[in-house]
Amino acid sequence: MDVLPHPHTHGRRSRGGTRLRLTSALLAAAALLAGAALPAGAAPADAGAASAEARQKAPYLDPRLPVQRRVKDLLGRMTLVEKVGQMAQAERSAVSTDPEQITRLGLGSLLSGGGSTPDANTPEAWADMVDAFQEKALATRLGIPLLYGVDAVHGHSNLVGATVFPHNIGMGATRDPRLVEKAAHITATETRATGPQWSFAPCLCVVRDVRWGRTYESYGERPGLVSRMVTAVRGLQGERDRQLARPDRVLASAKHFAGDGDTVFGSSTTGGYTLDQGVTVTDRKRFEKINLAPYVPAVREHRVGSIMPSYSSVRWTDRGDGRAVKLSAHKELLTDVLKKKIGFEGFLVSDWEAIHQLPGDYADQVRASVNAGIDMFMEPFSAPRFVETLVAEVEAGRVKQSRIDDAVSRILRAKFRLGLFEQPLTDRRHIDRIGSAAHRAVAREAVAKSQVLLKNSGGALPLKSSQRIYVAGTNAHDLGNQAGGWTVTWQGQSGNDHFPGTTILDGIRRNAAHVTYSKDASAPTRGHDVGVVVVGETPYAEGVGDVGNNGHTLNLSAADRAAIDRVCGALDTCVVLDVAGRPQIVTDRLAVMDALVMSWLPGSEGEGVADVLFGHRPFTGKLPVSWPRSEDQARVDASDRDHDPLFPYGHGLTTRR
Ligand code: GLC
């Protein structure tokens, strides 16, 4: 694969480990599992074993020294069990009942999976929770602070009260990289102020089939567009990695490396999924052009701190044995291409139990993924088993000590750059800015700029405040539906009582005096000048939303079709808005619509939609994906010259101010 040559190469010195030290490490690991007290001298012990005074003199605790020097000093002090502990990430719920496990295992990281929140889902409760876990990490022999990661993928969207931005598909429609950066910076500010120092974002997936349940997590179908939006990394981290210690920045995690959005329909073997976690069938040249492309600026221009390999697999059609190989064990792509050729110096974090999908038993899975180049393991409920298994693999010589040292060095570098050794507990100075009017104003601007005007005949839009407006449809007044998945819960949920915000109806009501709202369009339409029907999807996340799974299709629901038929059949002027994570099939009803707007998943600031409906802002959005005429036209391929969508990539009408 002719990816540009690595800008500079590193010789990595491996550290010899004596057999004796490894054996005692294995005993220590086994003791950990038994929950027994550790043998004297084994690590990790409690802080008492290493005098505080001795630690204070240790170079790794001296912020004046270069990061590389601190990493080298700390690594040289660590036992194998301590090193492997740093490579393990557990879910918060797995340690909540026994937080001492963090100290015993010397855990390197915790995460909140989608919707995994403290009982009181408030900023203070988040920060208190993360700090309590952090105290357990600081109680280890060497006091290595832990990393806490969350999916702050469209705002710190697990947190009630956070500013919830449009999902990436809408941000891609804005064609505004600076706005993407600004939104990411606000997200980083609201996230870091509540404890987590790491977000599993941005998704740099290039969606090639809108039947994919994760279409809305993509900035679009073109690698060039996705690459332009990599400014999200700078928004999260700041300039390269020099500002990571600031209280308004977090470590980013570009995901899911790579080809996650390019799998073949029907190739997934994950329960009920059809596309997600499936197989990308391609050659190296096309893979580099489409799937790899956004990772080059993420690494070289923005020094993204971590990257998450995809659940999906790649099957080469040019060279190789023709087998589909999971990215979690893909040494060629993870190490030879990403780390050596592209020059990625951050750390790779596996996806949620992704290594469990690899062939063989657990030891086979751990060995294959570590040796392929993964550095940290999202093993939400298996961290102790992971530690014991990997120590045994090193002890048996099936994983080199040098690979462990490389992985741990990458992880420690991130922790030093985040300033965690100097400020391990949450810096709460920005906690009052969460969900602020200023933050929401930026989200509202993003909503307005993400709206794509697909059709506008007879001057239907902009609306006038003097008009008598009839509003219908399942998504006119539903915050949960307009925010989509990854919002307070993993899958998201319909309804208006989960988090604060404004709906599309709220926005219309603030602009016009005479508004009738009838969700199912059962109220009389007589006497109204214009109908606005807001249709769309209910929330889903990941493969749960794959077409063909759980009854998902690209078609409008029966209720939405009925609402369009009633309102557009009764009123002279009819405007349809689609609130969904991907284009829906509207071909057979396009003729009865005077105007059609794609609103995507706008998030908490629904009134931004009214800003363009009433002409306070012009429509400027452009399609980030092609809009299919029918479901079987949902896949796009560069070689597909006779691709004939209902609306092409880049389509979007404007309205004069
Ligand atoms: C999920 C997703 C990934 C997410 C991770 C942690 O399965 O694939 O995008 O970051 O788990 O929630």
XYZ file of C-alpha atoms and ligand atoms in Angstrom:
669
model
C 0.000 0.000 0.000
C 1.673 3.179 -1.160
C 0.639 5.399 1.724
C 3.006 8.361 1.951
C 6.240 7.306 3.688
C 6.431 7.920 7.429
C 7.857 11.408 8.046
C 10.330 10.033 10.576
C 11.071 6.628 12.021
C 11.600 5.592 15.597
C 13.928 2.900 16.735
C 12.107 1.365 19.672
C 14.525 -0.125 22.210
C 12.952 -3.154 23.800
C 13.521 -3.737 27.509
C 14.757 -7.118 28.527
C 12.658 -8.624 31.316
C 14.255 -11.406 33.429
C 12.421 -14.740 33.661
C 12.376 -14.429 37.454
C 10.619 -11.058 37.323
C 8.056 -12.406 34.854
C 7.253 -15.389 37.033
C 6.667 -13.257 40.095
C 4.526 -11.022 37.882
C 2.429 -13.995 36.910
C 1.963 -14.905 40.572
C 0.955 -11.303 41.229
C -1.588 -11.398 38.408
C -3.070 -14.652 39.643
C -3.272 -13.195 43.151
C -5.112 -10.206 41.732
C -7.721 -12.467 40.282
C -8.137 -14.271 43.539
C -8.663 -10.831 45.092
C -5.975 -11.842 47.588
C -3.455 -9.463 49.091
C -0.502 -9.193 46.775
C 2.798 -10.930 47.673
C 5.161 -8.487 49.383
C 7.171 -6.484 46.889
C 4.888 -7.407 43.998
C 3.103 -4.550 42.396
C 0.856 -2.792 42.400
C 0.941 -2.300 46.150
C -0.610 0.631 47.953
C 1.066 4.005 48.055
C 2.561 3.190 51.453
C 5.072 0.825 49.854
C 6.766 3.690 48.034
C 7.472 6.613 50.297
C 5.785 9.797 49.176
C 9.093 11.566 49.631
C 10.861 9.099 47.304
C 8.170 9.518 44.703
C 8.407 13.266 44.784
C 12.042 13.022 43.630
C 11.151 10.700 40.764
C 11.738 12.340 37.346
C 8.380 11.113 36.064
C 6.703 13.435 38.540
C 8.662 16.444 37.394
C 6.544 18.485 34.896
C 9.610 20.442 33.865
C 11.078 17.395 32.161
C 10.221 16.449 28.555
C 7.346 13.947 28.264
C 9.575 11.328 26.669
C 11.975 11.525 29.644
C 9.092 11.139 32.121
C 7.702 8.176 30.184
C 11.095 6.461 30.152
C 11.579 6.967 33.877
C 8.092 5.754 34.791
C 8.228 2.773 32.453
C 11.494 1.722 34.009
C 9.861 1.617 37.436
C 6.836 -0.449 36.415
C 6.394 -4.173 36.838
C 4.822 -6.241 34.078
C 1.518 -6.414 35.973
C 1.488 -2.627 36.364
C 2.213 -2.195 32.667
C -0.550 -4.582 31.598
C -2.939 -2.886 34.040
C -2.421 0.343 32.120
C -3.582 -1.420 28.952
C -6.922 -2.384 30.504
C -10.101 -0.272 30.362
C -13.217 -1.248 32.352
C -16.778 0.078 32.282
C -17.658 2.253 35.272
C -20.482 -0.095 36.281
C -18.009 -2.995 36.546
C -16.020 -1.253 39.278
C -18.717 0.886 40.928
C -19.495 -1.763 43.534
C -15.800 -2.521 44.126
C -13.711 0.568 43.245
C -10.715 -0.909 45.074
C -10.381 -3.069 41.940
C -8.941 0.036 40.251
C -6.110 0.084 42.793
C -5.616 -3.674 42.852
C -5.441 -3.938 39.065
C -3.705 -0.614 38.480
C -6.368 -0.011 35.831
C -5.299 2.422 33.126
C -8.761 3.618 32.169
C -12.497 3.564 32.724
C -15.309 4.453 30.386
C -18.967 5.331 30.426
C -20.633 3.289 27.703
C -23.594 5.007 26.046
C -26.038 5.980 28.795
C -23.794 4.779 31.657
C -24.143 7.750 33.981
C -23.981 8.466 37.711
C -27.365 7.981 39.444
C -27.874 11.746 39.539
C -27.102 12.720 35.973
C -25.750 16.179 36.824
C -22.403 17.864 36.080
C -21.375 17.768 39.756
C -22.313 14.096 40.116
C -20.252 13.268 37.014
C -17.214 15.107 38.339
C -17.593 13.567 41.800
C -17.883 10.097 40.232
C -14.787 10.474 38.037
C -12.786 11.966 40.914
C -13.734 9.128 43.245
C -12.446 6.628 40.700
C -9.341 8.729 40.181
C -8.535 8.658 43.896
C -8.382 4.840 43.655
C -5.905 5.059 40.791
C -3.773 7.560 42.703
C -3.618 5.100 45.593
C -1.507 2.668 43.543
C 2.214 2.257 44.167
C 3.260 4.647 41.405
C 0.125 6.802 41.530
C -0.582 6.656 37.787
C -3.838 8.540 37.144
C -6.518 6.925 35.021
C -8.060 8.079 31.773
C -11.857 8.365 31.712
C -13.531 8.103 28.285
C -17.043 8.861 27.050
C -18.869 9.051 23.721
C -19.263 12.818 23.556
C -20.110 12.441 19.874
C -22.532 15.358 19.409
C -21.966 17.278 22.598
C -21.429 15.650 25.989
C -24.652 13.930 25.122
C -24.709 11.409 27.991
C -25.219 14.342 30.354
C -28.680 15.838 30.895
C -28.403 19.589 30.284
C -25.442 19.441 27.919
C -25.574 21.279 24.619
C -26.608 18.643 22.070
C -25.288 19.426 18.586
C -26.525 18.068 15.263
C -25.081 14.632 14.565
C -22.121 14.525 12.168
C -24.242 13.979 9.031
C -25.811 17.394 9.650
C -22.441 18.975 10.415
C -21.230 17.575 7.101
C -24.164 19.336 5.394
C -22.923 22.690 6.766
C -19.673 22.342 4.764
C -18.179 24.482 7.569
C -15.005 22.988 9.108
C -14.578 25.946 11.439
C -18.080 25.457 12.830
C -17.303 21.768 13.331
C -14.200 22.795 15.263
C -16.138 25.304 17.341
C -18.795 22.709 18.218
C -16.103 20.216 19.181
C -14.393 22.794 21.400
C -17.658 23.448 23.231
C -18.140 19.712 23.575
C -14.629 19.360 25.017
C -15.289 22.201 27.479
C -18.554 20.668 28.722
C -16.999 17.199 28.899
C -13.747 18.020 30.702
C -15.565 20.184 33.256
C -17.480 17.100 34.410
C -14.433 14.773 34.694
C -13.908 12.739 31.524
C -10.657 13.750 29.772
C -11.256 11.647 26.626
C -13.986 11.455 24.012
C -14.451 8.590 21.561
C -14.878 11.053 18.725
C -14.827 12.086 15.918
C -16.108 9.253 13.775
C -14.168 9.542 10.504
C -16.263 6.906 8.805
C -16.981 7.488 5.103
C -20.545 6.201 4.699
C -21.009 4.369 1.400
C -24.412 2.815 2.065
C -27.065 4.875 3.855
C -28.828 1.701 4.965
C -26.127 1.634 7.682
C -27.374 2.381 11.176
C -24.327 4.606 11.793
C -24.866 6.779 8.693
C -25.603 9.793 10.908
C -22.227 9.437 12.655
C -20.505 10.098 9.319
C -19.757 13.532 7.868
C -20.571 12.126 4.438
C -19.924 9.762 1.549
C -16.875 11.541 0.143
C -13.447 11.109 1.818
C -12.614 14.688 0.849
C -15.572 16.058 2.831
C -14.824 13.856 5.834
C -11.164 14.911 5.700
C -12.177 18.583 5.794
C -14.172 17.940 8.980
C -11.171 16.494 10.805
C -10.996 19.953 12.366
C -13.167 18.268 15.005
C -9.928 16.801 16.382
C -8.463 20.276 16.852
C -11.707 21.408 18.441
C -11.482 18.620 20.985
C -7.695 18.578 21.628
C -6.585 22.092 20.733
C -3.568 22.794 18.512
C -2.024 19.368 17.869
C -1.440 17.997 21.380
C 0.004 21.050 23.067
C -3.177 22.173 24.820
C -4.427 18.862 26.150
C -3.769 19.871 29.767
C -6.260 22.722 29.540
C -9.684 22.401 31.248
C -11.476 22.997 27.914
C -9.806 20.189 25.975
C -10.029 16.403 25.857
C -8.135 13.631 24.088
C -9.846 12.708 20.830
C -10.319 9.237 19.382
C -10.680 9.000 15.610
C -12.887 6.018 14.767
C -13.495 3.365 13.601
C -10.312 2.587 11.781
C -11.041 1.867 8.938
C -13.678 1.012 6.369
C -16.494 0.808 8.946
C -18.853 2.667 6.579
C -17.885 0.681 3.512
C -19.069 -2.837 4.369
C -21.107 -5.016 2.025
C -24.863 -5.222 2.744
C -25.640 -8.560 4.347
C -22.013 -9.262 5.326
C -22.381 -8.673 9.072
C -22.459 -11.676 11.398
C -23.357 -9.615 14.485
C -26.829 -10.462 15.766
C -29.402 -9.017 13.381
C -27.061 -6.434 11.867
C -26.808 -6.318 8.083
C -24.043 -3.745 7.516
C -22.561 -2.690 10.841
C -19.446 -4.673 11.797
C -19.537 -6.377 8.392
C -16.895 -6.920 5.727
C -15.296 -4.272 3.513
C -14.356 -5.909 0.227
C -11.806 -3.768 -1.562
C -8.264 -3.427 -2.853
C -5.514 -1.502 -1.112
C -5.558 1.390 -3.581
C -9.302 2.026 -3.176
C -9.107 1.482 0.592
C -6.421 4.140 0.844
C -8.377 6.574 -1.334
C -11.740 6.192 0.409
C -11.397 4.712 3.892
C -7.891 5.660 5.017
C -7.826 9.205 3.674
C -9.340 11.108 6.673
C -6.888 9.451 9.096
C -3.865 11.059 7.423
C -4.769 14.650 8.457
C -6.064 13.385 11.799
C -2.612 11.952 12.529
C -0.226 14.249 10.716
C -1.985 17.622 10.941
C -3.795 17.268 14.271
C -1.844 14.536 16.112
C -5.007 12.777 17.226
C -4.270 11.162 20.596
C -6.057 7.862 20.088
C -7.674 5.822 17.339
C -10.296 3.107 17.684
C -10.080 0.163 15.264
C -13.358 -0.914 13.708
C -15.370 -4.039 14.542
C -15.557 -4.608 10.796
C -13.236 -6.696 8.645
C -11.352 -6.150 5.408
C -11.106 -8.673 2.597
C -8.469 -7.701 0.036
C -9.285 -8.313 -3.620
C -5.802 -7.438 -4.862
C -3.269 -9.446 -2.862
C -3.568 -11.940 -0.007
C -5.399 -15.139 0.804
C -8.851 -13.664 0.306
C -9.815 -14.056 3.982
C -11.782 -11.368 5.784
C -9.605 -10.133 8.670
C -11.048 -8.153 11.582
C -9.461 -4.722 12.053
C -8.926 -5.619 15.727
C -6.272 -8.100 14.622
C -5.108 -6.492 11.386
C -1.367 -6.059 11.861
C -0.780 -4.757 8.336
C -3.261 -1.899 8.778
C -2.809 -1.145 12.487
C 0.972 -1.340 12.708
C 2.540 -1.338 9.245
C 0.237 1.278 7.707
C -1.183 3.386 10.558
C 1.712 3.430 13.010
C 4.721 3.045 10.734
C 3.749 4.598 7.400
C 1.244 7.259 8.434
C 3.182 7.888 11.646
C 0.509 7.530 14.328
C 2.178 7.997 17.741
C -0.928 7.935 19.899
C -2.509 4.758 21.206
C -5.018 2.346 19.702
C -8.029 1.459 21.852
C -10.122 -1.583 20.942
C -13.854 -1.153 20.565
C -16.307 -2.513 23.175
C -15.423 -6.229 23.558
C -14.351 -6.153 19.914
C -11.547 -8.671 20.519
C -14.173 -11.243 21.591
C -15.139 -11.443 17.901
C -11.692 -12.744 16.938
C -11.100 -16.439 16.250
C -9.895 -18.834 18.945
C -10.090 -18.694 22.739
C -9.555 -15.614 24.874
C -5.790 -16.034 24.981
C -5.747 -16.259 21.168
C -7.850 -13.098 20.947
C -5.697 -11.130 23.370
C -2.448 -12.234 21.765
C -3.617 -11.539 18.200
C -4.907 -8.060 18.987
C -1.922 -6.988 21.104
C 0.529 -8.268 18.509
C -1.454 -6.572 15.732
C -0.839 -3.251 17.479
C -3.754 -2.480 19.802
C -2.506 -0.723 22.937
C -5.521 -0.321 25.235
C -8.374 -2.787 25.588
C -12.004 -1.770 26.112
C -12.845 -4.882 28.118
C -15.782 -3.424 30.052
C -16.463 -6.463 32.263
C -13.348 -8.585 31.694
C -10.483 -6.364 32.814
C -9.107 -8.729 35.515
C -9.228 -11.651 33.074
C -7.548 -9.520 30.403
C -4.694 -8.610 32.747
C -4.093 -12.201 33.813
C -4.271 -13.481 30.235
C -1.872 -10.933 28.791
C 0.648 -11.386 31.619
C 0.578 -15.116 30.907
C 1.113 -14.481 27.180
C 4.179 -12.346 27.913
C 5.425 -14.926 30.425
C 5.078 -17.605 27.740
C 7.011 -15.466 25.251
C 4.061 -15.213 22.854
C 3.872 -11.431 23.315
C 7.146 -9.546 23.436
C 7.962 -7.270 26.363
C 8.886 -4.646 23.749
C 5.281 -4.650 22.449
C 4.025 -4.087 26.002
C 6.523 -1.259 26.529
C 5.482 0.349 23.250
C 1.783 0.179 24.171
C 2.307 1.519 27.685
C 4.605 4.299 26.475
C 1.870 5.489 24.124
C -0.705 5.476 26.894
C 1.569 7.238 29.400
C 2.460 9.913 26.829
C -1.241 10.781 26.558
C -1.584 10.965 30.351
C 1.412 13.246 30.707
C 0.217 15.497 27.876
C -3.236 15.709 29.472
C -1.542 17.012 32.621
C -3.114 14.255 34.696
C -0.063 13.817 36.927
C -0.249 17.500 37.909
C -4.045 17.854 37.934
C -5.574 14.374 38.299
C -8.886 15.598 39.687
C -11.520 17.485 37.702
C -10.876 21.164 37.047
C -14.451 22.440 37.409
C -13.887 26.065 36.476
C -16.072 25.759 33.335
C -18.865 23.680 34.886
C -21.263 26.632 34.811
C -20.887 26.964 31.040
C -22.575 23.621 30.432
C -25.698 24.191 28.325
C -25.107 27.975 28.450
C -26.954 30.358 26.155
C -23.665 31.025 24.347
C -23.084 27.319 23.714
C -26.666 26.798 22.611
C -26.403 29.726 20.221
C -23.547 27.960 18.411
C -25.599 24.761 18.267
C -28.540 26.722 16.894
C -26.312 28.205 14.186
C -25.155 24.680 13.328
C -28.767 23.500 13.093
C -29.647 26.313 10.696
C -26.576 25.754 8.523
C -27.206 21.999 8.390
C -30.697 22.318 6.866
C -30.737 21.246 3.199
C -33.461 22.681 0.975
C -34.129 19.952 -1.571
C -37.208 21.378 -3.286
C -38.941 24.759 -3.114
C -41.618 25.359 -5.731
C -44.069 28.231 -5.825
C -42.095 30.203 -3.275
C -43.367 27.979 -0.493
C -40.344 28.975 1.589
C -39.524 31.148 3.439
C -42.665 31.104 5.598
C -44.214 34.388 6.748
C -45.076 35.132 10.363
C -48.525 36.347 9.230
C -49.410 32.973 7.775
C -51.839 30.582 9.495
C -49.638 27.495 9.802
C -50.789 23.907 10.286
C -48.068 21.682 11.772
C -48.239 17.863 11.771
C -45.994 14.792 11.788
C -44.300 12.511 14.305
C -41.129 14.616 14.579
C -42.531 18.152 14.799
C -42.471 18.182 18.591
C -40.144 15.473 19.866
C -36.747 16.373 21.350
C -35.683 12.740 21.649
C -36.412 12.006 17.991
C -34.624 15.130 16.810
C -31.512 14.226 18.834
C -31.310 10.574 17.785
C -29.041 7.940 19.303
C -26.157 8.567 21.741
C -28.307 11.004 23.704
C -28.627 10.420 27.466
C -28.973 6.738 26.625
C -27.087 4.615 24.100
C -30.005 4.134 21.708
C -31.639 7.483 22.428
C -35.370 7.718 23.144
C -38.482 9.556 21.921
C -40.150 12.177 24.076
C -39.685 15.657 25.504
C -38.879 14.912 29.128
C -35.345 13.504 28.856
C -33.270 16.686 28.430
C -33.866 20.401 27.869
C -34.080 21.977 24.408
C -36.441 23.406 21.806
C -38.406 21.443 19.229
C -39.093 22.413 15.638
C -42.672 23.257 16.657
C -41.364 25.518 19.426
C -39.406 27.411 16.782
C -42.396 27.755 14.494
C -44.584 28.962 17.379
C -42.004 31.638 18.224
C -42.237 32.969 14.677
C -45.933 32.909 13.896
C -49.027 33.902 15.807
C -51.454 31.421 14.316
C -50.146 27.862 14.583
C -52.205 24.671 14.812
C -50.396 21.503 15.876
C -51.905 18.127 15.184
C -49.342 15.318 15.340
C -51.466 12.876 13.334
C -53.059 15.598 11.189
C -56.490 14.689 12.519
C -57.404 18.314 13.351
C -59.268 20.288 10.646
C -56.939 21.880 8.105
C -59.497 24.388 6.828
C -58.538 28.064 7.077
C -54.772 27.533 7.104
C -52.389 29.055 4.556
C -49.611 26.479 4.703
C -49.007 23.020 6.069
C -45.689 21.919 7.608
C -45.357 18.144 8.027
C -42.314 17.011 10.027
C -41.645 13.320 9.368
C -38.697 11.067 10.136
C -37.157 8.329 12.225
C -37.175 7.336 15.870
C -33.793 7.009 17.589
C -31.350 4.116 17.153
C -27.608 3.568 17.400
C -25.122 1.325 15.601
C -26.308 -1.797 13.828
C -29.592 -1.690 15.730
C -30.594 0.820 13.062
C -29.323 -1.140 10.077
C -31.952 -1.517 7.351
C -33.235 -5.093 7.553
C -32.746 -5.166 11.320
C -35.563 -4.598 13.857
C -37.893 -3.728 10.977
C -35.810 -0.706 9.923
C -36.232 0.469 6.323
C -35.543 3.732 4.498
C -39.282 4.187 4.020
C -41.462 6.762 5.746
C -43.634 5.380 8.511
C -47.306 4.782 7.800
C -48.215 7.618 10.192
C -45.947 10.026 8.314
C -47.233 8.961 4.930
C -50.793 9.491 6.174
C -49.948 12.939 7.554
C -48.386 14.012 4.256
C -51.349 12.723 2.295
C -53.881 14.515 4.515
C -52.111 17.875 4.849
C -50.642 18.124 1.354
C -53.933 16.877 -0.057
C -55.921 19.567 1.768
C -53.784 22.740 1.678
C -52.476 24.671 -1.317
C -48.976 24.981 0.100
C -47.270 22.070 1.801
C -43.748 21.925 3.282
C -42.249 18.598 4.412
C -39.264 18.349 6.772
C -37.403 15.034 7.274
C -35.863 14.602 10.758
C -33.781 11.463 10.332
C -30.238 10.125 10.453
C -30.217 9.363 6.754
C -32.243 10.080 3.582
C -35.664 8.428 3.488
C -37.457 7.255 0.348
C -39.858 10.058 -0.663
C -39.918 9.488 -4.414
C -43.611 8.612 -4.648
C -44.759 11.668 -2.666
C -42.315 14.308 -3.898
C -44.855 15.664 -6.378
C -47.373 16.625 -3.672
C -44.732 18.512 -1.669
C -44.197 22.159 -2.556
C -41.040 22.203 -0.470
C -38.846 19.510 1.036
C -36.147 20.119 3.670
C -33.712 17.575 5.146
C -33.259 18.512 8.791
C -31.081 15.509 9.784
C -30.843 15.080 13.595
C -30.599 18.677 14.870
C -30.149 17.908 18.585
C -31.370 20.156 21.416
C -31.722 23.442 19.485
C -34.671 22.646 17.203
C -35.587 26.305 16.845
C -32.590 26.657 14.546
C -34.775 24.979 11.912
C -37.303 27.836 12.143
C -34.460 30.313 11.586
C -34.199 29.148 7.987
C -37.892 28.280 7.528
C -38.780 31.924 8.235
C -35.814 33.374 6.364
C -33.898 34.768 9.351
C -30.991 32.830 7.862
C -30.674 31.640 4.257
C -30.682 27.951 3.427
C -27.036 27.043 2.702
C -26.813 23.335 3.496
C -25.619 20.835 0.878
C -26.237 17.076 0.786
C -23.291 15.157 2.311
C -24.709 11.927 0.890
C -26.601 11.040 -2.292
C -30.362 10.737 -1.845
C -31.567 7.405 -3.273
C -34.735 6.975 -5.341
C -35.209 3.543 -3.813
C -33.663 1.436 -1.080
C -31.723 -0.756 -3.474
C -29.961 2.364 -4.740
C -28.641 3.147 -1.273
C -25.032 2.169 -1.924
C -22.710 4.565 -3.733
C -19.561 3.513 -5.461
C -17.068 5.679 -7.301
C -17.112 3.226 -10.172
C -20.891 3.405 -10.400
C -21.219 5.841 -13.322
C -24.923 5.174 -13.894
C -25.768 6.047 -10.285
C -28.937 8.116 -10.624
C -30.082 9.392 -7.200
C -33.246 11.430 -6.597
C -30.969 14.233 -5.356
C -27.183 14.055 -5.962
C -24.410 14.552 -3.442
C -23.888 18.317 -3.022
C -27.483 19.268 -3.914
C -29.028 22.081 -1.874
C -31.084 25.137 -2.899
C -30.578 28.531 -1.346
C -33.091 31.208 -0.441
C -32.339 34.903 -0.700
C -32.031 36.728 2.662
C -19.535 1.138 20.814
C -19.141 1.834 19.530
C -18.058 2.856 19.695
C -18.107 3.455 21.090
C -17.829 2.367 22.097
C -17.915 2.868 23.548
O -19.783 -0.217 20.582
O -18.804 1.014 18.426
O -18.243 3.846 18.678
O -17.133 4.482 21.211
O -18.707 1.259 21.945
O -19.234 3.254 23.852
